[in-house]
Each structure stands twice: as C-alpha cells, then as structure tokens.
Amino acid sequence: MGIRKTKIAGTGSYVPEKILTNADLEKMVETSDEWISTRTGIKERRIAAKEEAASDLAYYASKEALQTVGIKPEDLDMIIVATITPDMVFPATACILQQRLGAREVPAFDLEAACSGFLYGISIASQFIGTGLYNNILVVAAETLSKIIDWEDRNTCVIFADGAGAAVLQPSNDNSRIISIYLGADGGGADLVGVPAGGSRMPASFETVRNKQHYMKMKGNELFKRAVRIMVEAVNISLEKGDLDYEDVDFFIPHQANIRIIQAVTKRINLNMDKVYVNLNKCGNMSAASIAVALDQAVKEGKVKRGDKVVLTSFGGGLTWGSIVLEW
Ligand code: UT7
C-alpha cells in the first residue's frame, strides 16, 4: 500500500430520525410486509426530512468520526464524499461539507461509484496517505436515495433508504492497517440501475419530469444474479492479494442490498452468518452509505475488535464493485 501503512483510524455514522416501516409502505403501493421481508430482508428504513440533503447527513457522520479519532476539522488534508445523491449536480457536496465543518481549504471532491463509493473512496484516500502526501483524510458516504425514488414504483421504493457513514484515514504505526484492495467496474451493465434524465444525455425538460425519468430505474433480478457471482469473486481476489484464506476472516461486512444476496455470498465463502454484519433489516439499502454505516455500527457494537481481519465487499450501479481486507 504505497510506502506507508494506512488505517481507518475511526468512524461515525448518522441515519435520519424518520422510520418508514413495511406497514407504512403497504399503504402506499401494492406490496406486503411478507413480500418485502422474505424477498429482501428489510423491515424498516430511515428517510431524510424534506429539508435534509446529503451534506447534512454527511456533516453529522463526519463530526462523529472526527470526534472518535480525536482530530479537528482543521486537521483534515482532504475530503472525499461518495454519493449518487449529491446536494446538487455541482458544486460538489464535499465542498459544501468542507465549509460547514470549518475545514481548511484542502482538496474536496465527490466520487460517484454507486454502492461501491465508500470502498472506492477509502482506496483513493489510502494512496494519498501511503505516499506520504497527506496524514488525515475524511471519506464520507452519504445518500438521500428517498429523493430519487418514485414512491409509486414498488420495484424500488421498498428497498432504498437514507443515511451516511464516515471514516478518517491515517498512517498506521501498528498492525491496524488496510491489507489489500480490489476494485472493478463493468459499464456493460450500465443499463441495469440508474437515473436516466438530468444529465447531458437527457437534460431536464417538462417531458422528462412528466415521464418520471429523474427517478431511479432498476432491473433488480438481473442485478441479483451478477451481485452474488461478482461479490464472491471480489472477496476471493482481495483475500488472495492479502495472502489470506476464508478461515482468516473474523468479520464480513457486505453491501446491504438484499439478505438473500448476503446469505448466498456468505455460504459460498464458507462463513457463518454470525460473522456477517446485517443492518438492512433496519436501514434498507443506502447505496454507498450501507457499508460505511455498517462498519461504524459493527465497531460500536463490539462486533469488530482490534486485531480482527475484516472484509468489506460491495457491488452496485455502474456496475462497480470492490473488496477491501483490513486489520482493525
Ligand atoms: O444496491 C445495488 C444494486 N441493487 C441490487 O443489487 C438489487 C438486487 N436485486 C434484488 O434485491 C431483487 O431482485 C429485488 C428485491 C429487487 C426483487 O426481488 P426478486 O425476487 O428478484 O423479484 P422480481 O423482480 O423477480 O419480481 C418477482 C415478482 C414480480 O411479480 P410477477 O411478475 O412474478 O407477477 C414482481 O412484480 O414480485 C413482484 N414484486 C413485488 N411484489 C410485492 C416486485 N416488487 C414487489 C413488491 N411487493 N415491492
């Protein structure tokens, strides 16, 4: 990992107050708690308030991460925000966050890798720390997916949710470190999930609004099949790069898209479900924020302990994927 070892020095997270249950959704679309629970594993999810944007969620998660690590916003050397639901197309949510935190005029930018955004962000940050250029980098994954969901589309509205998770990366002088990184992407699957309008391909117009083309469209079933295969492959490659086997894994934090995907992947890598973090029952699918929030919760709950070998694995829109092995 470059010249210096890099570690995640601390984390933080924030989920909005408002809870939306499966029972609430039954009143909104043709669905049932039974269908959502058995097909996805989700029971409830958090939804941002009308006035709450991605940078607001990012701010609370970041404050907590900085506090955990014991550094101040002015100590930060770089800010990366992973999101597919930025406050606006531009300027970057990371710049808005920089200002709100009171950080110095350090580089701040957004990163769009959908559900893999947090892992892509950690990977980028670890390079800058590895080379010695920077010492404190804030990586935040913040999503307000509720704002790009068609609340009349049962294919998507029962799944996605809002939340933010943050991590501070620093050089490491002990065993706590990022051991290996594997990232990938396949634009051949770009049509499987995304928001068609509002970019340069299909600029906003009355027609795009009328046709609901600013909302997320997803071919869930096709994604499902690829998710399992690709996540297993990603875990394997990252372990191989770290010269580790399945038996070495103390804890697994996969992207939280569907409990059936998590179970299928876990089975194929010979792990017991008690070594796997699941928060989608309470948090739904928060895209980039899912793994970030899960890591913070797992640490707070004592499920990830110092010395543990932890694997973080993602898969999502793009398509993008990644797997990071670290020692906590
Ligand atoms: O975050 C990263 C990217 N996303 C993913 O990785 C998502 C991966 N995909 C999935 O998690 C699953 O494919 C879903 C949960 C999205 C869907 O589950 P599925 O088992 O693949 O269902 P399906 O799309 O094949 O639909 C099965 C049936 C359909 O009815 P018919 O055509 O068989 O009559 C759907 O219309 O279930 C119906 N259905 C629903 N029924 C009740 C779809 N959504 C709902 C719903 N409530 N909310």
XYZ file of C-alpha atoms and ligand atoms in Angstrom:
376
model
C 0.000 0.000 0.000
C 2.480 2.622 -1.125
C 5.317 3.407 1.236
C 3.392 3.909 4.470
C 0.797 1.613 6.025
C -2.691 3.118 6.129
C -5.506 2.557 8.592
C -9.072 3.548 9.203
C -8.461 5.435 12.437
C -12.129 5.862 13.331
C -15.670 6.021 12.028
C -19.001 7.749 12.563
C -22.496 7.467 11.158
C -25.860 9.130 11.026
C -29.284 7.954 9.931
C -32.299 10.282 9.743
C -34.916 10.185 12.501
C -37.899 9.235 10.393
C -38.597 5.493 10.256
C -40.626 4.096 7.346
C -41.916 0.590 8.056
C -43.140 -2.104 5.693
C -46.606 -1.484 7.119
C -46.332 2.165 6.030
C -45.374 1.024 2.514
C -48.401 -1.292 2.368
C -50.487 1.890 2.446
C -48.510 3.496 -0.368
C -48.055 0.765 -3.029
C -49.368 -2.716 -3.828
C -46.999 -4.672 -1.557
C -46.913 -6.554 1.735
C -44.677 -6.835 4.767
C -44.480 -10.543 3.939
C -43.166 -9.921 0.386
C -40.642 -7.284 1.449
C -39.396 -9.316 4.443
C -38.967 -12.599 2.604
C -37.722 -11.212 -0.737
C -35.329 -8.579 0.703
C -34.925 -8.946 4.496
C -35.877 -5.301 5.027
C -38.350 -4.429 7.824
C -37.874 -0.690 8.118
C -35.667 2.065 6.765
C -34.743 5.693 7.550
C -35.932 8.561 5.394
C -34.429 12.068 5.359
C -36.603 15.044 6.214
C -37.814 17.266 3.377
C -35.173 19.903 4.124
C -32.357 17.374 4.764
C -29.777 16.934 1.955
C -26.796 14.593 1.561
C -24.353 17.143 3.044
C -26.470 17.380 6.209
C -26.265 13.625 6.781
C -22.562 13.713 5.844
C -21.955 16.512 8.364
C -23.329 14.561 11.341
C -21.470 11.370 10.384
C -18.231 13.334 9.869
C -18.475 15.151 13.202
C -18.744 11.808 14.938
C -15.808 10.283 13.032
C -13.588 13.279 13.814
C -14.563 13.083 17.471
C -13.829 9.340 17.598
C -10.363 9.907 16.162
C -9.759 12.989 18.300
C -8.900 15.391 15.494
C -10.397 18.715 14.454
C -11.828 19.659 11.048
C -8.796 21.907 10.514
C -6.532 18.846 10.790
C -8.048 17.349 7.615
C -5.888 17.242 4.478
C -8.577 16.047 2.040
C -12.330 15.393 1.958
C -13.963 12.786 -0.284
C -17.732 12.360 -0.417
C -19.077 9.234 -2.125
C -22.662 9.763 -3.236
C -25.138 9.292 -6.070
C -27.488 11.785 -4.419
C -25.362 14.945 -4.083
C -26.957 18.165 -2.799
C -26.938 19.345 -6.442
C -25.245 18.426 -9.736
C -22.426 20.787 -8.818
C -20.676 22.197 -6.807
C -19.524 19.059 -5.041
C -21.192 18.022 -1.805
C -17.651 17.616 -0.438
C -17.073 21.391 -0.849
C -20.329 22.155 0.952
C -19.266 19.781 3.722
C -15.792 21.330 3.930
C -17.296 24.752 4.528
C -19.821 23.501 7.084
C -17.187 21.569 9.031
C -14.877 24.580 9.062
C -12.059 22.606 7.447
C -9.117 24.338 5.778
C -9.002 24.982 2.011
C -7.979 21.383 1.348
C -8.975 19.376 -1.758
C -12.612 18.273 -1.574
C -14.433 16.296 -4.235
C -17.321 13.911 -4.831
C -16.929 10.378 -6.078
C -19.660 8.523 -7.914
C -19.350 4.750 -7.791
C -22.864 3.964 -6.527
C -22.868 1.223 -3.871
C -19.073 0.864 -4.143
C -18.442 4.553 -3.434
C -17.210 4.095 0.125
C -14.699 1.407 -0.889
C -13.520 3.438 -3.888
C -13.134 6.441 -1.542
C -11.119 4.524 1.034
C -8.921 3.169 -1.757
C -8.173 6.638 -3.118
C -7.546 8.073 0.348
C -5.179 5.241 1.253
C -2.987 6.052 -1.780
C -2.505 9.675 -0.687
C -1.633 8.561 2.822
C 0.549 5.709 1.571
C 2.715 8.069 -0.472
C 3.110 10.425 2.476
C 1.387 13.387 0.827
C -1.418 13.587 3.425
C -2.000 12.448 7.011
C -5.723 12.871 7.707
C -8.339 12.144 5.052
C -12.079 12.146 5.623
C -14.070 9.710 3.481
C -17.835 10.077 3.783
C -20.549 8.074 2.055
C -23.825 9.976 2.196
C -27.056 9.076 0.452
C -30.548 10.509 0.317
C -31.951 7.917 -2.073
C -35.501 8.728 -0.959
C -35.170 11.897 -3.084
C -34.633 9.975 -6.346
C -37.190 7.236 -5.692
C -40.536 7.021 -7.441
C -42.767 6.414 -4.441
C -45.294 4.750 -6.762
C -42.772 2.163 -8.048
C -42.846 -0.890 -5.794
C -39.741 -2.319 -7.504
C -37.572 0.332 -5.894
C -39.436 2.199 -3.152
C -39.419 -0.735 -0.719
C -35.644 -1.134 -0.950
C -33.776 2.161 -0.831
C -33.130 4.454 2.113
C -31.066 7.313 3.510
C -28.005 7.515 5.754
C -24.338 8.458 5.997
C -21.152 6.868 7.279
C -17.727 8.477 7.651
C -14.179 7.263 8.177
C -10.896 9.049 8.883
C -7.826 7.506 7.269
C -4.368 7.986 8.760
C -0.919 6.433 8.501
C -0.511 3.407 10.771
C 2.408 2.531 13.007
C 0.924 -0.699 14.353
C -0.870 -3.747 12.914
C -4.134 -1.897 12.290
C -3.993 -1.413 8.533
C -5.520 -1.849 5.115
C -4.160 -5.190 3.940
C -5.444 -5.385 0.376
C -7.714 -3.633 -2.098
C -9.501 -4.945 -5.154
C -11.794 -2.721 -7.260
C -13.605 -3.347 -10.525
C -16.247 -1.996 -12.893
C -18.245 -3.121 -15.931
C -20.006 -0.455 -17.984
C -21.643 -3.288 -19.902
C -24.161 -3.372 -17.046
C -24.780 0.379 -17.021
C -28.410 -0.073 -18.056
C -29.299 -2.214 -15.027
C -29.727 0.582 -12.498
C -29.611 4.359 -12.744
C -31.405 7.662 -13.182
C -31.927 8.285 -16.931
C -32.542 12.052 -17.016
C -30.970 15.204 -15.634
C -27.537 14.693 -17.179
C -26.133 15.676 -20.591
C -27.620 12.623 -22.335
C -31.173 13.556 -21.399
C -31.300 17.079 -19.946
C -34.209 18.018 -17.690
C -37.366 19.033 -19.534
C -41.099 19.070 -18.847
C -41.239 15.792 -20.718
C -38.564 14.056 -18.602
C -40.362 15.160 -15.464
C -43.728 14.017 -16.806
C -42.198 10.622 -17.747
C -40.637 10.239 -14.275
C -37.178 9.897 -15.807
C -35.492 11.642 -12.883
C -36.267 8.674 -10.689
C -34.175 5.550 -10.222
C -34.942 2.641 -12.577
C -33.689 -0.824 -11.683
C -33.640 -4.292 -13.210
C -33.416 -5.997 -9.839
C -33.445 -9.578 -10.949
C -30.501 -9.212 -13.362
C -28.514 -7.336 -10.726
C -29.227 -10.054 -8.193
C -27.611 -12.773 -10.291
C -24.499 -10.749 -11.012
C -24.209 -9.481 -7.432
C -23.648 -12.929 -5.955
C -21.093 -14.040 -8.548
C -19.137 -10.784 -8.552
C -19.084 -10.323 -4.771
C -17.758 -13.850 -4.229
C -15.077 -13.217 -6.852
C -14.193 -9.872 -5.246
C -13.799 -11.452 -1.791
C -11.598 -14.176 -3.274
C -9.332 -11.769 -5.130
C -8.935 -9.416 -2.154
C -8.082 -12.310 0.175
C -5.623 -13.698 -2.345
C -3.942 -10.297 -2.659
C -3.625 -10.226 1.129
C -2.311 -13.796 1.220
C -5.281 -14.837 3.370
C -7.895 -17.624 3.374
C -11.553 -17.794 4.371
C -10.506 -19.135 7.825
C -8.585 -15.920 8.476
C -11.695 -13.775 8.153
C -13.048 -12.637 11.541
C -15.825 -10.449 10.188
C -17.534 -9.764 6.869
C -19.347 -6.539 6.027
C -21.030 -6.870 2.635
C -23.104 -4.269 0.826
C -26.666 -4.377 2.132
C -28.832 -4.826 -0.976
C -30.744 -7.980 -0.158
C -30.477 -10.572 2.629
C -30.685 -13.345 0.030
C -27.614 -11.940 -1.771
C -25.754 -11.676 1.546
C -26.671 -15.257 2.506
C -25.710 -16.667 -0.889
C -22.326 -14.896 -0.872
C -21.634 -15.858 2.749
C -22.361 -19.508 2.030
C -20.050 -19.554 -0.971
C -17.139 -18.167 1.037
C -17.678 -20.690 3.852
C -18.549 -18.182 6.567
C -21.166 -18.458 9.283
C -23.814 -15.770 9.345
C -22.696 -14.854 12.899
C -19.540 -13.394 11.347
C -21.560 -11.201 8.978
C -22.944 -7.763 9.683
C -26.523 -7.177 8.623
C -28.285 -3.849 9.071
C -30.591 -3.858 6.071
C -33.476 -5.076 8.235
C -33.388 -1.659 9.951
C -31.639 0.528 7.375
C -32.595 -0.795 3.923
C -30.198 -0.279 1.019
C -28.330 3.029 1.450
C -26.074 2.533 -1.598
C -22.594 3.926 -0.828
C -23.579 4.573 2.797
C -24.515 0.966 3.540
C -21.030 -0.402 4.244
C -19.921 2.869 5.851
C -22.801 2.844 8.338
C -22.472 -0.911 8.894
C -18.750 -0.636 9.715
C -19.428 2.103 12.256
C -22.283 0.156 13.853
C -20.233 -3.057 13.967
C -17.385 -1.234 15.733
C -19.751 0.446 18.217
C -21.441 -2.879 18.977
C -18.054 -4.514 19.629
C -18.507 -6.918 16.720
C -15.366 -5.599 15.062
C -12.490 -5.578 17.552
C -8.861 -4.552 17.431
C -6.832 -7.218 15.627
C -9.812 -8.590 13.679
C -9.388 -9.265 9.980
C -12.380 -7.633 8.334
C -13.556 -7.883 4.731
C -15.684 -5.095 3.210
C -17.278 -6.053 -0.114
C -19.541 -4.058 -2.417
C -21.481 -4.386 -5.648
C -23.730 -1.871 -7.356
C -24.636 0.504 -10.152
C -22.136 1.145 -12.909
C -21.628 -1.707 -12.498
C -18.978 -1.209 -9.829
C -17.594 -3.487 -7.171
C -14.811 -3.745 -4.645
C -13.411 -5.670 -1.718
C -11.074 -4.369 0.965
C -9.379 -6.525 3.569
C -8.180 -4.784 6.689
C -6.954 -5.473 10.166
C -8.917 -3.330 12.583
O -27.780 -1.820 -4.480
C -27.137 -2.433 -5.552
C -27.970 -2.747 -6.717
N -29.192 -3.427 -6.421
C -29.258 -4.750 -6.171
O -28.274 -5.441 -6.016
C -30.650 -5.318 -6.137
C -30.639 -6.796 -6.354
N -31.954 -7.309 -6.593
C -32.848 -7.607 -5.609
O -32.583 -7.398 -4.443
C -34.129 -8.281 -6.015
O -34.080 -8.594 -7.376
C -35.425 -7.452 -5.718
C -35.662 -7.410 -4.223
C -35.249 -6.056 -6.262
C -36.625 -8.119 -6.365
O -36.745 -9.450 -5.929
P -36.925 -10.627 -6.992
O -37.035 -11.846 -6.207
O -35.803 -10.538 -7.961
O -38.317 -10.271 -7.631
P -38.696 -9.983 -9.155
O -38.209 -8.641 -9.562
O -38.298 -11.159 -9.985
O -40.247 -9.959 -9.033
C -40.990 -11.095 -8.618
C -42.449 -10.697 -8.504
C -42.961 -9.918 -9.699
O -44.297 -10.321 -9.937
P -44.660 -11.332 -11.122
O -44.164 -10.660 -12.368
O -43.912 -12.585 -10.784
O -46.128 -11.427 -11.016
C -42.940 -8.502 -9.239
O -43.877 -7.700 -9.904
O -42.628 -9.835 -7.371
C -43.304 -8.640 -7.789
N -42.859 -7.532 -6.959
C -43.447 -7.201 -5.805
N -44.496 -7.702 -5.143
C -44.830 -7.134 -3.979
C -41.802 -6.707 -7.184
N -41.709 -5.818 -6.186
C -42.725 -6.100 -5.321
C -43.123 -5.537 -4.097
N -44.193 -6.086 -3.464
N -42.485 -4.496 -3.550
